[in-house]
Amino acid sequence: MTMSGTGSDDRAGSGATSTPHARHRPSPLFLALVAGAIVSGWALWSGIGPPAIMSFVVVLLVWIVSLSLHEFAHALVAYRNGDVSVVYRGYLTLDPLRYTHVVYSLVLPLVFLIAGGIGLPGGAVFVNRAAIRTRFANSAVSAAGPLTNLAIALVLAVAISFRQGSSPFWFTLSFLLFLQVTAAVLNLLPVPGLDGFGIIEPYLSDRALAAVAPIAPFAIFGLFALLWVPAINAAFFTAIIGITSFLGVPSVFVGSGFALFRFWS
């Protein structure tokens, strides 16, 4: 997700990235998360520890890593197109704490991931839209995040294509792919607050934007409320499963991965 900012060179909050090189270097936290995902994935592959617990750990860590990549993609495209403020905000360090927003980063993603298995990228980067050079570049900034989720899904699909038999490891990768597809599809919807709206926003007239403004703060909550309607929920997940099946992932693998993830149920 991206949010509009106003400052062109906001250096607030840059204490953790005090040198020019540090502002472009992967943070220790991000590297620790990647290492944790690799180690827990290896343990799941090797059958070390309770499969359900290990699956939960793998999904949680990889999801946070993918969140960081999603938001980093927004920031990188913004930086390449004129917004240097993302450097001083620490967005190019892949540090998930730099992308934290209480509602979008913590509350909503946790509720939807645990309750419904819906992947919602919960980060937020503040972009100085006035510094972005063209309307197309502004659209590209918004598109970069969900396209990153799609790229991760494709990488997972390639990995899963080499599977032999079935195991908790492959079930977990399948569920992770499902989450990436869900995140991409949700974010590409043209709803205020989501990246899909950010893609088309530069091309909307002032009159259209003024008409949308009163409902914009609540639109995303309305969308999520609709997802709780049984018929809409079923149609949405049917579409997602159709995409994952197209990518070569059996729906039973996704379901088994979701069941492992929800080890408490």
mmCIF file with all atom_site columns, N, CA and C in Angstrom, residues 104-130:
data_model
loop_
_atom_site.group_PDB
_atom_site.id
_atom_site.type_symbol
_atom_site.label_atom_id
_atom_site.label_alt_id
_atom_site.label_comp_id
_atom_site.label_asym_id
_atom_site.label_entity_id
_atom_site.label_seq_id
_atom_site.pdbx_PDB_ins_code
_atom_site.Cartn_x
_atom_site.Cartn_y
_atom_site.Cartn_z
_atom_site.occupancy
_atom_site.B_iso_or_equiv
_atom_site.pdbx_formal_charge
_atom_site.auth_seq_id
_atom_site.auth_comp_id
_atom_site.auth_asym_id
_atom_site.auth_atom_id
_atom_site.pdbx_PDB_model_num
ATOM 1  N N  . TYR A 1 104 ? -3.495  -0.930  9.378  1.00 0.00 ? 104 TYR A N  1
ATOM 2  C CA . TYR A 1 104 ? -3.214  -1.690  8.173  1.00 0.00 ? 104 TYR A CA 1
ATOM 3  C C  . TYR A 1 104 ? -2.160  -2.777  8.401  1.00 0.00 ? 104 TYR A C  1
ATOM 4  N N  . SER A 1 105 ? -1.210  -2.533  9.309  1.00 0.00 ? 105 SER A N  1
ATOM 5  C CA . SER A 1 105 ? -0.090  -3.461  9.462  1.00 0.00 ? 105 SER A CA 1
ATOM 6  C C  . SER A 1 105 ? -0.345  -4.536  10.504 1.00 0.00 ? 105 SER A C  1
ATOM 7  N N  . LEU A 1 106 ? -1.149  -4.226  11.500 1.00 0.00 ? 106 LEU A N  1
ATOM 8  C CA . LEU A 1 106 ? -1.303  -5.160  12.605 1.00 0.00 ? 106 LEU A CA 1
ATOM 9  C C  . LEU A 1 106 ? -2.708  -5.742  12.713 1.00 0.00 ? 106 LEU A C  1
ATOM 10 N N  . VAL A 1 107 ? -3.695  -4.869  12.849 1.00 0.00 ? 107 VAL A N  1
ATOM 11 C CA . VAL A 1 107 ? -5.047  -5.334  13.141 1.00 0.00 ? 107 VAL A CA 1
ATOM 12 C C  . VAL A 1 107 ? -5.659  -6.102  11.973 1.00 0.00 ? 107 VAL A C  1
ATOM 13 N N  . LEU A 1 108 ? -5.804  -5.432  10.827 1.00 0.00 ? 108 LEU A N  1
ATOM 14 C CA . LEU A 1 108 ? -6.485  -6.063  9.693  1.00 0.00 ? 108 LEU A CA 1
ATOM 15 C C  . LEU A 1 108 ? -5.769  -7.310  9.169  1.00 0.00 ? 108 LEU A C  1
ATOM 16 N N  . PRO A 1 109 ? -4.455  -7.263  8.916  1.00 0.00 ? 109 PRO A N  1
ATOM 17 C CA . PRO A 1 109 ? -3.796  -8.472  8.401  1.00 0.00 ? 109 PRO A CA 1
ATOM 18 C C  . PRO A 1 109 ? -3.932  -9.661  9.332  1.00 0.00 ? 109 PRO A C  1
ATOM 19 N N  . LEU A 1 110 ? -3.793  -9.434  10.652 1.00 0.00 ? 110 LEU A N  1
ATOM 20 C CA . LEU A 1 110 ? -3.891  -10.536 11.604 1.00 0.00 ? 110 LEU A CA 1
ATOM 21 C C  . LEU A 1 110 ? -5.287  -11.138 11.605 1.00 0.00 ? 110 LEU A C  1
ATOM 22 N N  . VAL A 1 111 ? -6.302  -10.282 11.611 1.00 0.00 ? 111 VAL A N  1
ATOM 23 C CA . VAL A 1 111 ? -7.687  -10.766 11.623 1.00 0.00 ? 111 VAL A CA 1
ATOM 24 C C  . VAL A 1 111 ? -7.997  -11.572 10.371 1.00 0.00 ? 111 VAL A C  1
ATOM 25 N N  . PHE A 1 112 ? -7.619  -11.047 9.222  1.00 0.00 ? 112 PHE A N  1
ATOM 26 C CA . PHE A 1 112 ? -7.979  -11.711 7.973  1.00 0.00 ? 112 PHE A CA 1
ATOM 27 C C  . PHE A 1 112 ? -7.130  -12.947 7.697  1.00 0.00 ? 112 PHE A C  1
ATOM 28 N N  . LEU A 1 113 ? -5.881  -12.937 8.132  1.00 0.00 ? 113 LEU A N  1
ATOM 29 C CA . LEU A 1 113 ? -5.045  -14.108 7.924  1.00 0.00 ? 113 LEU A CA 1
ATOM 30 C C  . LEU A 1 113 ? -5.496  -15.271 8.794  1.00 0.00 ? 113 LEU A C  1
ATOM 31 N N  . ILE A 1 114 ? -5.753  -14.997 10.061 1.00 0.00 ? 114 ILE A N  1
ATOM 32 C CA . ILE A 1 114 ? -6.120  -16.062 10.996 1.00 0.00 ? 114 ILE A CA 1
ATOM 33 C C  . ILE A 1 114 ? -7.558  -16.507 10.795 1.00 0.00 ? 114 ILE A C  1
ATOM 34 N N  . ALA A 1 115 ? -8.465  -15.550 10.615 1.00 0.00 ? 115 ALA A N  1
ATOM 35 C CA . ALA A 1 115 ? -9.883  -15.896 10.528 1.00 0.00 ? 115 ALA A CA 1
ATOM 36 C C  . ALA A 1 115 ? -10.274 -16.455 9.171  1.00 0.00 ? 115 ALA A C  1
ATOM 37 N N  . GLY A 1 116 ? -9.677  -15.915 8.106  1.00 0.00 ? 116 GLY A N  1
ATOM 38 C CA . GLY A 1 116 ? -10.147 -16.325 6.792  1.00 0.00 ? 116 GLY A CA 1
ATOM 39 C C  . GLY A 1 116 ? -9.101  -16.756 5.812  1.00 0.00 ? 116 GLY A C  1
ATOM 40 N N  . GLY A 1 117 ? -7.837  -16.729 6.213  1.00 0.00 ? 117 GLY A N  1
ATOM 41 C CA . GLY A 1 117 ? -6.787  -17.127 5.290  1.00 0.00 ? 117 GLY A CA 1
ATOM 42 C C  . GLY A 1 117 ? -6.650  -16.180 4.113  1.00 0.00 ? 117 GLY A C  1
ATOM 43 N N  . ILE A 1 118 ? -6.934  -14.902 4.347  1.00 0.00 ? 118 ILE A N  1
ATOM 44 C CA . ILE A 1 118 ? -6.833  -13.899 3.289  1.00 0.00 ? 118 ILE A CA 1
ATOM 45 C C  . ILE A 1 118 ? -5.523  -13.150 3.461  1.00 0.00 ? 118 ILE A C  1
ATOM 46 N N  . GLY A 1 119 ? -4.733  -13.094 2.408  1.00 0.00 ? 119 GLY A N  1
ATOM 47 C CA . GLY A 1 119 ? -3.467  -12.389 2.471  1.00 0.00 ? 119 GLY A CA 1
ATOM 48 C C  . GLY A 1 119 ? -3.641  -10.917 2.195  1.00 0.00 ? 119 GLY A C  1
ATOM 49 N N  . LEU A 1 120 ? -3.429  -10.109 3.205  1.00 0.00 ? 120 LEU A N  1
ATOM 50 C CA . LEU A 1 120 ? -3.563  -8.668  3.057  1.00 0.00 ? 120 LEU A CA 1
ATOM 51 C C  . LEU A 1 120 ? -2.235  -8.009  3.378  1.00 0.00 ? 120 LEU A C  1
ATOM 52 N N  . PRO A 1 121 ? -1.529  -7.480  2.378  1.00 0.00 ? 121 PRO A N  1
ATOM 53 C CA . PRO A 1 121 ? -0.301  -6.744  2.689  1.00 0.00 ? 121 PRO A CA 1
ATOM 54 C C  . PRO A 1 121 ? -0.634  -5.593  3.624  1.00 0.00 ? 121 PRO A C  1
ATOM 55 N N  . GLY A 1 122 ? -0.022  -5.566  4.796  1.00 0.00 ? 122 GLY A N  1
ATOM 56 C CA . GLY A 1 122 ? -0.434  -4.607  5.805  1.00 0.00 ? 122 GLY A CA 1
ATOM 57 C C  . GLY A 1 122 ? 0.496   -3.445  5.984  1.00 0.00 ? 122 GLY A C  1
ATOM 58 N N  . GLY A 1 123 ? 1.442   -3.285  5.088  1.00 0.00 ? 123 GLY A N  1
ATOM 59 C CA . GLY A 1 123 ? 2.379   -2.186  5.259  1.00 0.00 ? 123 GLY A CA 1
ATOM 60 C C  . GLY A 1 123 ? 1.844   -0.898  4.671  1.00 0.00 ? 123 GLY A C  1
ATOM 61 N N  . ALA A 1 124 ? 2.591   0.155   4.891  1.00 0.00 ? 124 ALA A N  1
ATOM 62 C CA . ALA A 1 124 ? 2.216   1.439   4.319  1.00 0.00 ? 124 ALA A CA 1
ATOM 63 C C  . ALA A 1 124 ? 3.463   2.264   4.104  1.00 0.00 ? 124 ALA A C  1
ATOM 64 N N  . VAL A 1 125 ? 3.661   2.749   2.894  1.00 0.00 ? 125 VAL A N  1
ATOM 65 C CA . VAL A 1 125 ? 4.751   3.676   2.625  1.00 0.00 ? 125 VAL A CA 1
ATOM 66 C C  . VAL A 1 125 ? 4.156   5.018   2.235  1.00 0.00 ? 125 VAL A C  1
ATOM 67 N N  . PHE A 1 126 ? 4.730   6.074   2.789  1.00 0.00 ? 126 PHE A N  1
ATOM 68 C CA . PHE A 1 126 ? 4.270   7.416   2.476  1.00 0.00 ? 126 PHE A CA 1
ATOM 69 C C  . PHE A 1 126 ? 5.108   7.952   1.322  1.00 0.00 ? 126 PHE A C  1
ATOM 70 N N  . VAL A 1 127 ? 4.451   8.226   0.223  1.00 0.00 ? 127 VAL A N  1
ATOM 71 C CA . VAL A 1 127 ? 5.129   8.679   -0.988 1.00 0.00 ? 127 VAL A CA 1
ATOM 72 C C  . VAL A 1 127 ? 4.759   10.133  -1.246 1.00 0.00 ? 127 VAL A C  1
ATOM 73 N N  . ASN A 1 128 ? 5.757   10.934  -1.555 1.00 0.00 ? 128 ASN A N  1
ATOM 74 C CA . ASN A 1 128 ? 5.528   12.325  -1.940 1.00 0.00 ? 128 ASN A CA 1
ATOM 75 C C  . ASN A 1 128 ? 5.119   12.345  -3.409 1.00 0.00 ? 128 ASN A C  1
ATOM 76 N N  . ARG A 1 129 ? 3.841   12.265  -3.642 1.00 0.00 ? 129 ARG A N  1
ATOM 77 C CA . ARG A 1 129 ? 3.333   12.151  -5.018 1.00 0.00 ? 129 ARG A CA 1
ATOM 78 C C  . ARG A 1 129 ? 3.692   13.381  -5.859 1.00 0.00 ? 129 ARG A C  1
ATOM 79 N N  . ALA A 1 130 ? 3.840   14.526  -5.215 1.00 0.00 ? 130 ALA A N  1
ATOM 80 C CA . ALA A 1 130 ? 4.172   15.740  -5.966 1.00 0.00 ? 130 ALA A CA 1
ATOM 81 C C  . ALA A 1 130 ? 5.562   15.653  -6.585 1.00 0.00 ? 130 ALA A C  1
#
